[in-house]
C-alpha cells in the first residue's frame, strides 16, 4: 500500500490519517510578509537564484520532524537558508555570524528566544508607509 | 512535440519510486485514470528542481481517477466522487486493458 513506501517524503502525505482541514482565511502577519518579500527578491530578476521547483525540492528534503513542526513560512525560511548556501550566495558561517550579530543587537542570549516586544501595528500585519523605513546600505 | 495522450484516453500511473524531487504523489502510483485535459508541454519540474533547464519538455495532463480506484473503498467519499491530479506524461502509460472513454 502507498503508505508503506519506504522512500516517501514528508510532504507526500495523501491518504494519511488526518483531522479536519482548517479552511479559514488567514491574514499574513508582518513576519510572513517579510519572508514572502525576501523570497520574491531572491527569486526574481536580476537575482533569480533559484526557481520554485528547487524551493519545493529543498522543503521536501527537510526531516519529517522539521517538516511536521514548521509552519508554511518557516519552511520557506529554512529553504531560503539552505538554497542561499547551496547556490554560493552566502556561506553558512556568514549566516551564523549575522544571526549572532542580530541576537546581540536585541539582547537575545538563548537561540530562538523572543525578547523583542511587537507593537500592535506590527502584530496586526499593518505595512509601514512607503518611505518610513528608507535605510540605505542594508542589503546583503 | 505531439502529445502522447488525448482527452479520454485511459492511462495507468507508473509505479516507479525514484529518489529526488518528483511531482507524482505516491497514493496515485499504479492507479488507473482517464485523461481529462491536456495542458501542453512544460519544462520538466523534476529537472528544474536541480537547476537544470527542464528539457525535453513534458506534456502535463489533468488525470481523473475514481475514488474507488484510489482508495479501494476505504475512507469517506460519495459514490461517483473522483480525484483529479496534474501528472506529467513520463509518469503515464497507456491502459491497454480499457477502451478510451472519449
PDB file of C-alpha atoms in Angstrom:
ATOM      1  CA  UNK A   1       0.000   0.000   0.000  1.00  0.00           C
ATOM      2  CA  UNK A   2       1.084   3.537  -0.714  1.00  0.00           C
ATOM      3  CA  UNK A   3       1.567   4.479   2.929  1.00  0.00           C
ATOM      4  CA  UNK A   4       4.323   1.908   3.429  1.00  0.00           C
ATOM      5  CA  UNK A   5       6.554   3.183   0.609  1.00  0.00           C
ATOM      6  CA  UNK A   6       9.964   3.424   2.282  1.00  0.00           C
ATOM      7  CA  UNK A   7      11.219   6.479   0.420  1.00  0.00           C
ATOM      8  CA  UNK A   8       8.055   8.555   0.680  1.00  0.00           C
ATOM      9  CA  UNK A   9       8.973  12.049   1.793  1.00  0.00           C
ATOM     10  CA  UNK A  10       7.125  14.041   4.467  1.00  0.00           C
ATOM     11  CA  UNK A  11       5.173  16.224   2.036  1.00  0.00           C
ATOM     12  CA  UNK A  12       3.788  13.192   0.166  1.00  0.00           C
ATOM     13  CA  UNK A  13       1.017  12.651   2.704  1.00  0.00           C
ATOM     14  CA  UNK A  14      -2.028  11.896   0.555  1.00  0.00           C
ATOM     15  CA  UNK A  15      -4.063   9.163   2.234  1.00  0.00           C
ATOM     16  CA  UNK A  16      -2.539   9.576   5.689  1.00  0.00           C
ATOM     17  CA  UNK A  17      -4.939   9.827   8.606  1.00  0.00           C
ATOM     18  CA  UNK A  18      -5.718  13.500   9.278  1.00  0.00           C
ATOM     19  CA  UNK A  19      -8.136  15.638  11.233  1.00  0.00           C
ATOM     20  CA  UNK A  20     -10.488  18.192   9.725  1.00  0.00           C
ATOM     21  CA  UNK A  21      -8.885  20.805   7.479  1.00  0.00           C
ATOM     22  CA  UNK A  22      -8.961  24.402   8.748  1.00  0.00           C
ATOM     23  CA  UNK A  23     -10.292  26.361   5.783  1.00  0.00           C
ATOM     24  CA  UNK A  24     -10.455  29.763   7.470  1.00  0.00           C
ATOM     25  CA  UNK A  25      -8.877  32.677   5.666  1.00  0.00           C
ATOM     26  CA  UNK A  26      -5.557  33.708   7.181  1.00  0.00           C
ATOM     27  CA  UNK A  27      -4.261  37.261   7.207  1.00  0.00           C
ATOM     28  CA  UNK A  28      -0.494  37.174   6.712  1.00  0.00           C
ATOM     29  CA  UNK A  29       1.452  38.575   9.644  1.00  0.00           C
ATOM     30  CA  UNK A  30       4.198  41.147   9.190  1.00  0.00           C
ATOM     31  CA  UNK A  31       6.857  38.470   9.601  1.00  0.00           C
ATOM     32  CA  UNK A  32       5.171  36.289   6.982  1.00  0.00           C
ATOM     33  CA  UNK A  33       5.012  39.224   4.574  1.00  0.00           C
ATOM     34  CA  UNK A  34       8.702  39.896   5.110  1.00  0.00           C
ATOM     35  CA  UNK A  35       9.586  36.272   4.420  1.00  0.00           C
ATOM     36  CA  UNK A  36       7.423  36.380   1.312  1.00  0.00           C
ATOM     37  CA  UNK A  37       9.095  39.596   0.159  1.00  0.00           C
ATOM     38  CA  UNK A  38      12.552  38.138   0.747  1.00  0.00           C
ATOM     39  CA  UNK A  39      11.652  35.072  -1.277  1.00  0.00           C
ATOM     40  CA  UNK A  40      10.396  37.213  -4.175  1.00  0.00           C
ATOM     41  CA  UNK A  41      13.550  39.341  -4.123  1.00  0.00           C
ATOM     42  CA  UNK A  42      15.781  36.281  -4.233  1.00  0.00           C
ATOM     43  CA  UNK A  43      13.791  34.520  -6.946  1.00  0.00           C
ATOM     44  CA  UNK A  44      13.029  37.361  -9.318  1.00  0.00           C
ATOM     45  CA  UNK A  45      15.364  39.017 -11.770  1.00  0.00           C
ATOM     46  CA  UNK A  46      18.031  40.299 -11.601  1.00  0.00           C
ATOM     47  CA  UNK A  47      18.977  37.816  -8.860  1.00  0.00           C
ATOM     48  CA  UNK A  48      16.867  34.769  -9.824  1.00  0.00           C
ATOM     49  CA  UNK A  49      18.967  32.489  -7.622  1.00  0.00           C
ATOM     50  CA  UNK A  50      16.518  29.575  -7.895  1.00  0.00           C
ATOM     51  CA  UNK A  51      13.130  28.519  -9.254  1.00  0.00           C
ATOM     52  CA  UNK A  52      10.050  27.268  -7.439  1.00  0.00           C
ATOM     53  CA  UNK A  53      10.874  23.618  -8.134  1.00  0.00           C
ATOM     54  CA  UNK A  54      14.205  23.983  -6.349  1.00  0.00           C
ATOM     55  CA  UNK A  55      12.366  25.535  -3.435  1.00  0.00           C
ATOM     56  CA  UNK A  56       9.985  22.567  -3.340  1.00  0.00           C
ATOM     57  CA  UNK A  57      12.827  20.063  -3.564  1.00  0.00           C
ATOM     58  CA  UNK A  58      14.549  21.721  -0.619  1.00  0.00           C
ATOM     59  CA  UNK A  59      11.420  21.786   1.537  1.00  0.00           C
ATOM     60  CA  UNK A  60      10.701  18.137   0.727  1.00  0.00           C
ATOM     61  CA  UNK A  61      14.202  17.294   1.930  1.00  0.00           C
ATOM     62  CA  UNK A  62      13.520  18.550   5.462  1.00  0.00           C
ATOM     63  CA  UNK A  63      13.416  15.821   8.095  1.00  0.00           C
ATOM     64  CA  UNK A  64       9.882  14.532   8.800  1.00  0.00           C
ATOM     65  CA  UNK A  65      10.090  16.106  12.267  1.00  0.00           C
ATOM     66  CA  UNK A  66      11.104  19.533  10.970  1.00  0.00           C
ATOM     67  CA  UNK A  67       8.524  19.340   8.202  1.00  0.00           C
ATOM     68  CA  UNK A  68       5.778  18.484  10.698  1.00  0.00           C
ATOM     69  CA  UNK A  69       6.737  21.121  13.259  1.00  0.00           C
ATOM     70  CA  UNK A  70       7.391  24.048  10.906  1.00  0.00           C
ATOM     71  CA  UNK A  71       4.794  26.455   9.593  1.00  0.00           C
ATOM     72  CA  UNK A  72       4.463  27.222   5.894  1.00  0.00           C
ATOM     73  CA  UNK A  73       6.674  30.296   6.076  1.00  0.00           C
ATOM     74  CA  UNK A  74       9.117  28.676   8.485  1.00  0.00           C
ATOM     75  CA  UNK A  75       9.661  26.067   5.779  1.00  0.00           C
ATOM     76  CA  UNK A  76      10.303  28.892   3.316  1.00  0.00           C
ATOM     77  CA  UNK A  77      12.888  30.368   5.677  1.00  0.00           C
ATOM     78  CA  UNK A  78      14.676  27.046   6.059  1.00  0.00           C
ATOM     79  CA  UNK A  79      14.628  26.569   2.287  1.00  0.00           C
ATOM     80  CA  UNK A  80      15.999  30.081   1.688  1.00  0.00           C
ATOM     81  CA  UNK A  81      18.860  29.492   4.078  1.00  0.00           C
ATOM     82  CA  UNK A  82      19.676  26.139   2.517  1.00  0.00           C
ATOM     83  CA  UNK A  83      19.465  27.394  -1.079  1.00  0.00           C
ATOM     84  CA  UNK A  84      21.496  30.548  -0.390  1.00  0.00           C
ATOM     85  CA  UNK A  85      24.347  28.310   0.790  1.00  0.00           C
ATOM     86  CA  UNK A  86      23.807  25.746  -1.988  1.00  0.00           C
ATOM     87  CA  UNK A  87      23.962  28.474  -4.642  1.00  0.00           C
ATOM     88  CA  UNK A  88      27.043  30.059  -3.114  1.00  0.00           C
ATOM     89  CA  UNK A  89      25.332  33.360  -2.361  1.00  0.00           C
ATOM     90  CA  UNK A  90      26.203  33.169   1.332  1.00  0.00           C
ATOM     91  CA  UNK A  91      28.231  30.769   3.405  1.00  0.00           C
ATOM     92  CA  UNK A  92      26.801  29.055   6.449  1.00  0.00           C
ATOM     93  CA  UNK A  93      29.425  30.864   8.551  1.00  0.00           C
ATOM     94  CA  UNK A  94      28.257  34.243   7.224  1.00  0.00           C
ATOM     95  CA  UNK A  95      24.660  33.423   8.138  1.00  0.00           C
ATOM     96  CA  UNK A  96      25.695  32.268  11.616  1.00  0.00           C
ATOM     97  CA  UNK A  97      27.724  35.422  12.167  1.00  0.00           C
ATOM     98  CA  UNK A  98      24.749  37.552  11.150  1.00  0.00           C
ATOM     99  CA  UNK A  99      22.436  35.611  13.474  1.00  0.00           C
ATOM    100  CA  UNK A 100      24.769  36.297  16.393  1.00  0.00           C
ATOM    101  CA  UNK A 101      25.028  39.952  15.447  1.00  0.00           C
ATOM    102  CA  UNK A 102      21.249  40.404  15.302  1.00  0.00           C
ATOM    103  CA  UNK A 103      20.719  38.470  18.531  1.00  0.00           C
ATOM    104  CA  UNK A 104      23.273  40.639  20.310  1.00  0.00           C
ATOM    105  CA  UNK A 105      21.617  43.783  18.966  1.00  0.00           C
ATOM    106  CA  UNK A 106      18.330  42.730  20.561  1.00  0.00           C
ATOM    107  CA  UNK A 107      19.856  41.368  23.741  1.00  0.00           C
ATOM    108  CA  UNK A 108      18.861  37.798  22.985  1.00  0.00           C
ATOM    109  CA  UNK A 109      21.079  35.196  24.598  1.00  0.00           C
ATOM    110  CA  UNK A 110      19.202  31.941  24.032  1.00  0.00           C
ATOM    111  CA  UNK A 111      18.635  30.745  20.475  1.00  0.00           C
ATOM    112  CA  UNK A 112      15.034  31.239  19.440  1.00  0.00           C
ATOM    113  CA  UNK A 113      14.121  33.354  22.482  1.00  0.00           C
ATOM    114  CA  UNK A 114      11.682  36.186  21.842  1.00  0.00           C
ATOM    115  CA  UNK A 115      12.662  39.217  23.858  1.00  0.00           C
ATOM    116  CA  UNK A 116      11.590  41.860  21.448  1.00  0.00           C
ATOM    117  CA  UNK A 117       8.186  43.367  22.051  1.00  0.00           C
ATOM    118  CA  UNK A 118       5.991  43.616  18.990  1.00  0.00           C
ATOM    119  CA  UNK A 119       3.958  46.753  18.592  1.00  0.00           C
ATOM    120  CA  UNK A 120       0.236  46.297  17.958  1.00  0.00           C
ATOM    121  CA  UNK A 121       0.548  47.742  14.461  1.00  0.00           C
ATOM    122  CA  UNK A 122       3.189  45.204  13.531  1.00  0.00           C
ATOM    123  CA  UNK A 123       1.314  42.345  15.170  1.00  0.00           C
ATOM    124  CA  UNK A 124      -1.760  43.048  13.085  1.00  0.00           C
ATOM    125  CA  UNK A 125       0.287  42.914   9.916  1.00  0.00           C
ATOM    126  CA  UNK A 126      -0.056  46.579   9.006  1.00  0.00           C
ATOM    127  CA  UNK A 127       2.533  47.539   6.428  1.00  0.00           C
ATOM    128  CA  UNK A 128       4.527  50.671   7.215  1.00  0.00           C
ATOM    129  CA  UNK A 129       4.013  53.588   4.868  1.00  0.00           C
ATOM    130  CA  UNK A 130       6.455  53.765   1.987  1.00  0.00           C
ATOM    131  CA  UNK A 131       9.473  55.853   2.854  1.00  0.00           C
ATOM    132  CA  UNK A 132       9.021  55.399   6.582  1.00  0.00           C
ATOM    133  CA  UNK A 133      11.888  52.918   6.690  1.00  0.00           C
ATOM    134  CA  UNK A 134      14.173  54.177   3.969  1.00  0.00           C
ATOM    135  CA  UNK A 135      17.501  52.866   5.132  1.00  0.00           C
ATOM    136  CA  UNK A 136      20.407  52.619   2.833  1.00  0.00           C
ATOM    137  CA  UNK A 137      23.131  50.047   2.574  1.00  0.00           C
ATOM    138  CA  UNK A 138      21.355  47.269   4.436  1.00  0.00           C
ATOM    139  CA  UNK A 139      21.086  44.803   1.575  1.00  0.00           C
ATOM    140  CA  UNK A 140      23.352  41.760   1.886  1.00  0.00           C
TER     141      UNK A 140
ATOM    142  CA  UNK B   1       6.092  17.694 -29.966  1.00  0.00           C
ATOM    143  CA  UNK B   2       2.807  15.883 -30.345  1.00  0.00           C
ATOM    144  CA  UNK B   3       1.006  14.931 -27.172  1.00  0.00           C
ATOM    145  CA  UNK B   4       1.295  11.296 -26.213  1.00  0.00           C
ATOM    146  CA  UNK B   5      -2.276  11.067 -24.951  1.00  0.00           C
ATOM    147  CA  UNK B   6      -5.555  12.739 -25.810  1.00  0.00           C
ATOM    148  CA  UNK B   7      -8.570  13.627 -23.712  1.00  0.00           C
ATOM    149  CA  UNK B   8     -10.478  10.500 -22.787  1.00  0.00           C
ATOM    150  CA  UNK B   9      -7.515   8.138 -23.043  1.00  0.00           C
ATOM    151  CA  UNK B  10      -7.243   5.522 -20.310  1.00  0.00           C
ATOM    152  CA  UNK B  11      -3.890   5.567 -18.533  1.00  0.00           C
ATOM    153  CA  UNK B  12      -2.022   3.892 -15.681  1.00  0.00           C
ATOM    154  CA  UNK B  13       0.346   5.849 -13.441  1.00  0.00           C
ATOM    155  CA  UNK B  14       3.818   4.363 -13.311  1.00  0.00           C
ATOM    156  CA  UNK B  15       4.846   2.635 -10.084  1.00  0.00           C
ATOM    157  CA  UNK B  16       8.394   3.994 -10.159  1.00  0.00           C
ATOM    158  CA  UNK B  17       9.838   5.193  -6.897  1.00  0.00           C
ATOM    159  CA  UNK B  18      12.819   7.316  -7.894  1.00  0.00           C
ATOM    160  CA  UNK B  19      14.866   9.363  -5.446  1.00  0.00           C
ATOM    161  CA  UNK B  20      14.781  13.136  -5.629  1.00  0.00           C
ATOM    162  CA  UNK B  21      12.042  15.611  -6.464  1.00  0.00           C
ATOM    163  CA  UNK B  22       9.003  14.099  -8.182  1.00  0.00           C
ATOM    164  CA  UNK B  23       5.574  15.581  -8.748  1.00  0.00           C
ATOM    165  CA  UNK B  24       3.513  12.393  -8.773  1.00  0.00           C
ATOM    166  CA  UNK B  25       2.047  11.583  -5.353  1.00  0.00           C
ATOM    167  CA  UNK B  26       2.648   8.084  -4.046  1.00  0.00           C
ATOM    168  CA  UNK B  27      -1.031   7.394  -3.465  1.00  0.00           C
ATOM    169  CA  UNK B  28      -1.723   7.606  -7.208  1.00  0.00           C
ATOM    170  CA  UNK B  29       1.097   5.373  -8.414  1.00  0.00           C
ATOM    171  CA  UNK B  30      -0.159   2.261 -10.150  1.00  0.00           C
ATOM    172  CA  UNK B  31      -3.709   3.655 -10.356  1.00  0.00           C
ATOM    173  CA  UNK B  32      -5.876   3.715 -13.463  1.00  0.00           C
ATOM    174  CA  UNK B  33      -7.287   7.036 -14.624  1.00  0.00           C
ATOM    175  CA  UNK B  34      -8.593   8.941 -17.620  1.00  0.00           C
ATOM    176  CA  UNK B  35      -7.034  11.965 -19.343  1.00  0.00           C
ATOM    177  CA  UNK B  36      -9.316  14.918 -18.613  1.00  0.00           C
ATOM    178  CA  UNK B  37      -7.303  17.790 -20.085  1.00  0.00           C
ATOM    179  CA  UNK B  38      -4.053  18.446 -21.913  1.00  0.00           C
ATOM    180  CA  UNK B  39      -2.027  21.440 -20.675  1.00  0.00           C
ATOM    181  CA  UNK B  40       0.663  21.159 -23.312  1.00  0.00           C
ATOM    182  CA  UNK B  41       4.436  20.825 -22.882  1.00  0.00           C
ATOM    183  CA  UNK B  42       6.272  22.357 -19.925  1.00  0.00           C
ATOM    184  CA  UNK B  43       9.864  22.264 -18.729  1.00  0.00           C
ATOM    185  CA  UNK B  44      10.212  19.108 -16.652  1.00  0.00           C
ATOM    186  CA  UNK B  45       9.947  20.168 -12.981  1.00  0.00           C
ATOM    187  CA  UNK B  46      11.905  17.112 -11.894  1.00  0.00           C
ATOM    188  CA  UNK B  47      14.884  18.624 -13.737  1.00  0.00           C
ATOM    189  CA  UNK B  48      14.135  22.248 -12.845  1.00  0.00           C
ATOM    190  CA  UNK B  49      14.361  21.201  -9.195  1.00  0.00           C
ATOM    191  CA  UNK B  50      18.105  20.669  -9.667  1.00  0.00           C
ATOM    192  CA  UNK B  51      18.851  23.864 -11.547  1.00  0.00           C
ATOM    193  CA  UNK B  52      18.624  22.237 -14.988  1.00  0.00           C
ATOM    194  CA  UNK B  53      16.671  23.737 -17.909  1.00  0.00           C
ATOM    195  CA  UNK B  54      13.998  21.001 -17.866  1.00  0.00           C
ATOM    196  CA  UNK B  55      14.430  19.618 -21.361  1.00  0.00           C
ATOM    197  CA  UNK B  56      12.889  17.750 -23.021  1.00  0.00           C
ATOM    198  CA  UNK B  57       9.623  19.405 -22.205  1.00  0.00           C
ATOM    199  CA  UNK B  58       6.890  17.111 -20.917  1.00  0.00           C
ATOM    200  CA  UNK B  59       3.175  17.368 -21.512  1.00  0.00           C
ATOM    201  CA  UNK B  60       1.202  17.949 -18.335  1.00  0.00           C
ATOM    202  CA  UNK B  61      -2.279  16.455 -18.004  1.00  0.00           C
ATOM    203  CA  UNK B  62      -5.201  16.514 -15.679  1.00  0.00           C
ATOM    204  CA  UNK B  63      -5.892  12.865 -14.948  1.00  0.00           C
ATOM    205  CA  UNK B  64      -9.154  11.824 -13.331  1.00  0.00           C
ATOM    206  CA  UNK B  65      -9.372   8.824 -11.002  1.00  0.00           C
ATOM    207  CA  UNK B  66     -12.388   7.166  -9.432  1.00  0.00           C
ATOM    208  CA  UNK B  67     -12.175   7.286  -5.617  1.00  0.00           C
ATOM    209  CA  UNK B  68     -12.800   3.533  -5.521  1.00  0.00           C
ATOM    210  CA  UNK B  69      -9.758   3.046  -7.743  1.00  0.00           C
ATOM    211  CA  UNK B  70      -7.569   5.167  -5.470  1.00  0.00           C
ATOM    212  CA  UNK B  71      -8.796   4.116  -2.038  1.00  0.00           C
ATOM    213  CA  UNK B  72     -10.454   0.771  -2.702  1.00  0.00           C
ATOM    214  CA  UNK B  73     -13.495   1.555  -0.576  1.00  0.00           C
ATOM    215  CA  UNK B  74     -11.509   2.769   2.432  1.00  0.00           C
ATOM    216  CA  UNK B  75     -12.213   6.288   3.649  1.00  0.00           C
ATOM    217  CA  UNK B  76     -15.213   8.565   3.426  1.00  0.00           C
ATOM    218  CA  UNK B  77     -16.453   9.611  -0.012  1.00  0.00           C
ATOM    219  CA  UNK B  78     -19.633   9.592  -2.040  1.00  0.00           C
ATOM    220  CA  UNK B  79     -20.364   7.324  -4.937  1.00  0.00           C
ATOM    221  CA  UNK B  80     -19.114   8.881  -8.145  1.00  0.00           C
ATOM    222  CA  UNK B  81     -16.506  11.074  -6.397  1.00  0.00           C
ATOM    223  CA  UNK B  82     -13.247  11.456  -8.273  1.00  0.00           C
ATOM    224  CA  UNK B  83      -9.717  12.748  -7.762  1.00  0.00           C
ATOM    225  CA  UNK B  84      -8.141  14.952 -10.427  1.00  0.00           C
ATOM    226  CA  UNK B  85      -4.361  15.386 -10.384  1.00  0.00           C
ATOM    227  CA  UNK B  86      -1.793  17.057 -12.634  1.00  0.00           C
ATOM    228  CA  UNK B  87       0.531  14.353 -13.921  1.00  0.00           C
ATOM    229  CA  UNK B  88       3.327  14.672 -16.466  1.00  0.00           C
ATOM    230  CA  UNK B  89       3.427  12.351 -19.457  1.00  0.00           C
ATOM    231  CA  UNK B  90       6.519  10.422 -18.413  1.00  0.00           C
ATOM    232  CA  UNK B  91       4.614   9.171 -15.386  1.00  0.00           C
ATOM    233  CA  UNK B  92       1.812   7.697 -17.517  1.00  0.00           C
ATOM    234  CA  UNK B  93       1.431   4.507 -19.524  1.00  0.00           C
ATOM    235  CA  UNK B  94      -1.456   3.640 -21.852  1.00  0.00           C
ATOM    236  CA  UNK B  95      -4.033   1.405 -20.168  1.00  0.00           C
ATOM    237  CA  UNK B  96      -4.402  -1.140 -22.942  1.00  0.00           C
ATOM    238  CA  UNK B  97      -6.888  -3.218 -20.940  1.00  0.00           C
ATOM    239  CA  UNK B  98      -9.504  -0.470 -21.133  1.00  0.00           C
ATOM    240  CA  UNK B  99     -11.117   1.301 -24.038  1.00  0.00           C
ATOM    241  CA  UNK B 100     -10.845   5.025 -24.483  1.00  0.00           C
ATOM    242  CA  UNK B 101     -13.732   6.860 -22.854  1.00  0.00           C
ATOM    243  CA  UNK B 102     -13.795   9.716 -25.351  1.00  0.00           C
TER     244      UNK B 102
END
